[in-house]
Every structure is written in structure tokens, then in C-alpha cells.
Coordinates of C-alpha atoms in Angstrom, one line a residue:
K1 CA -88.2 -204.3 130.1
N2 CA -90.8 -206.6 128.6
K3 CA -93.9 -204.9 127.4
D4 CA -97.4 -206.4 128.1
F5 CA -100.1 -207.1 125.6
F6 CA -100.8 -203.3 125.5
G7 CA -97.2 -202.4 125.1
H8 CA -96.6 -201.1 128.6
N9 CA -93.8 -201.8 130.6
M10 CA -93.8 -202.7 134.5
K11 CA -92.8 -199.2 135.6
E12 CA -95.7 -197.6 133.5
D13 CA -98.2 -200.2 134.8
F14 CA -97.2 -199.4 138.4
T15 CA -97.5 -195.5 137.6
R16 CA -100.9 -196.4 135.9
T17 CA -102.1 -198.4 138.8
F18 CA -100.9 -195.9 141.5
N19 CA -102.8 -193.2 139.7
S20 CA -106.0 -195.2 139.0
V21 CA -109.1 -194.2 140.8
L22 CA -109.4 -197.4 142.8
Y23 CA -106.0 -197.2 144.1
Q24 CA -106.4 -193.6 145.2
K25 CA -109.8 -194.5 146.8
E26 CA -108.0 -197.2 148.9
Y27 CA -105.1 -194.9 149.7
K28 CA -107.7 -192.3 151.0
I29 CA -109.4 -195.0 153.3
S30 CA -105.9 -196.1 154.5
A31 CA -105.2 -192.5 155.6
N32 CA -108.2 -192.6 157.9
E33 CA -107.1 -193.1 161.4
N34 CA -110.7 -193.3 162.8
N35 CA -111.3 -196.9 161.5
P36 CA -108.3 -199.3 161.9
H37 CA -110.4 -202.2 160.3
A38 CA -111.0 -200.3 157.1
K39 CA -107.5 -199.0 157.2
A40 CA -105.9 -202.3 157.4
K41 CA -108.2 -203.7 154.7
A42 CA -107.5 -200.7 152.4
K43 CA -103.7 -201.3 152.8
K44 CA -104.2 -205.0 152.1
N45 CA -106.1 -204.0 148.8
M46 CA -103.3 -201.6 147.7
V47 CA -100.7 -204.2 148.1
K48 CA -102.9 -206.8 146.1
L49 CA -103.2 -204.2 143.3
M50 CA -99.4 -203.6 143.0
S51 CA -98.7 -207.3 143.5
D52 CA -100.9 -208.2 140.5
V53 CA -99.1 -205.9 138.3
Y54 CA -95.8 -207.4 139.3
T55 CA -96.9 -211.1 139.1
T56 CA -98.4 -210.3 135.7
H57 CA -95.1 -208.8 134.4
R58 CA -93.0 -211.5 136.1
T59 CA -95.0 -214.3 134.3
A60 CA -94.8 -212.6 131.1
A61 CA -91.1 -212.3 131.2
K62 CA -90.8 -216.0 132.3
Q63 CA -93.0 -217.0 129.2
S64 CA -90.8 -214.8 126.9
I65 CA -87.6 -216.5 127.9
I66 CA -89.1 -219.9 127.4
F67 CA -90.3 -218.9 124.1
D68 CA -87.4 -216.9 122.9
F69 CA -84.9 -219.7 123.7
D70 CA -87.2 -222.6 122.7
L71 CA -86.8 -224.2 125.9
H72 CA -89.7 -226.7 125.8
S73 CA -88.2 -228.1 122.5
R74 CA -84.8 -228.4 124.0
A75 CA -86.0 -230.1 127.1
L76 CA -87.8 -232.7 125.2
E77 CA -84.7 -233.3 123.1
L78 CA -82.6 -233.7 126.2
Q79 CA -85.3 -236.0 127.6
K80 CA -85.2 -238.2 124.5
Q81 CA -81.4 -238.4 124.7
F82 CA -81.1 -239.2 128.2
G83 CA -84.5 -240.5 129.3
G84 CA -86.3 -239.4 132.5
N85 CA -89.8 -238.8 133.6
T86 CA -92.1 -237.9 130.8
E87 CA -94.9 -236.7 133.0

């Protein structure tokens, strides 16, 4: 549900990536039965494109939670109160 820098959520970014020229080019290559090496490489590239979208949104959501709940300063307060590793 979090939106990225451009105001798009993950579902919109997945759709945009799927419809992109680059993804469609890789999809056409992956459908080619005559060249198994190119087919495997294209499928790997397709997975990479979609994984990048997921990773970007997952990282943004994680950072949002850290910021929204001010977890860094709360952790520092607990560290001061109870001690612990400062590294």
C-alpha cells in the first residue's frame, strides 16, 4: 500500500514493468524454443526485473515503518537505559 517516490504502489509498478518494452522483449525471447540458452537468460532477466520492483517496495515499506514509529531514537533510549553494544 506504500507508494514510491513517484506515487505508485507495488501493484502499479508490477503492471508497469510487465507492460514495459524491455520486459516484453525478454518475454518474446523466452518464448523461443529454438535457443534454450537465450530462453533461460531471458527468463532470468524477467525474474530480475520483477524482483527489483518487489525489493524496492519492500525496502521503502521497511524504512517507512522505521521513520513512522521513530524506531532509531527509541532504540537509542533503550540502549542508554539498559546499556549494550554501541556499534
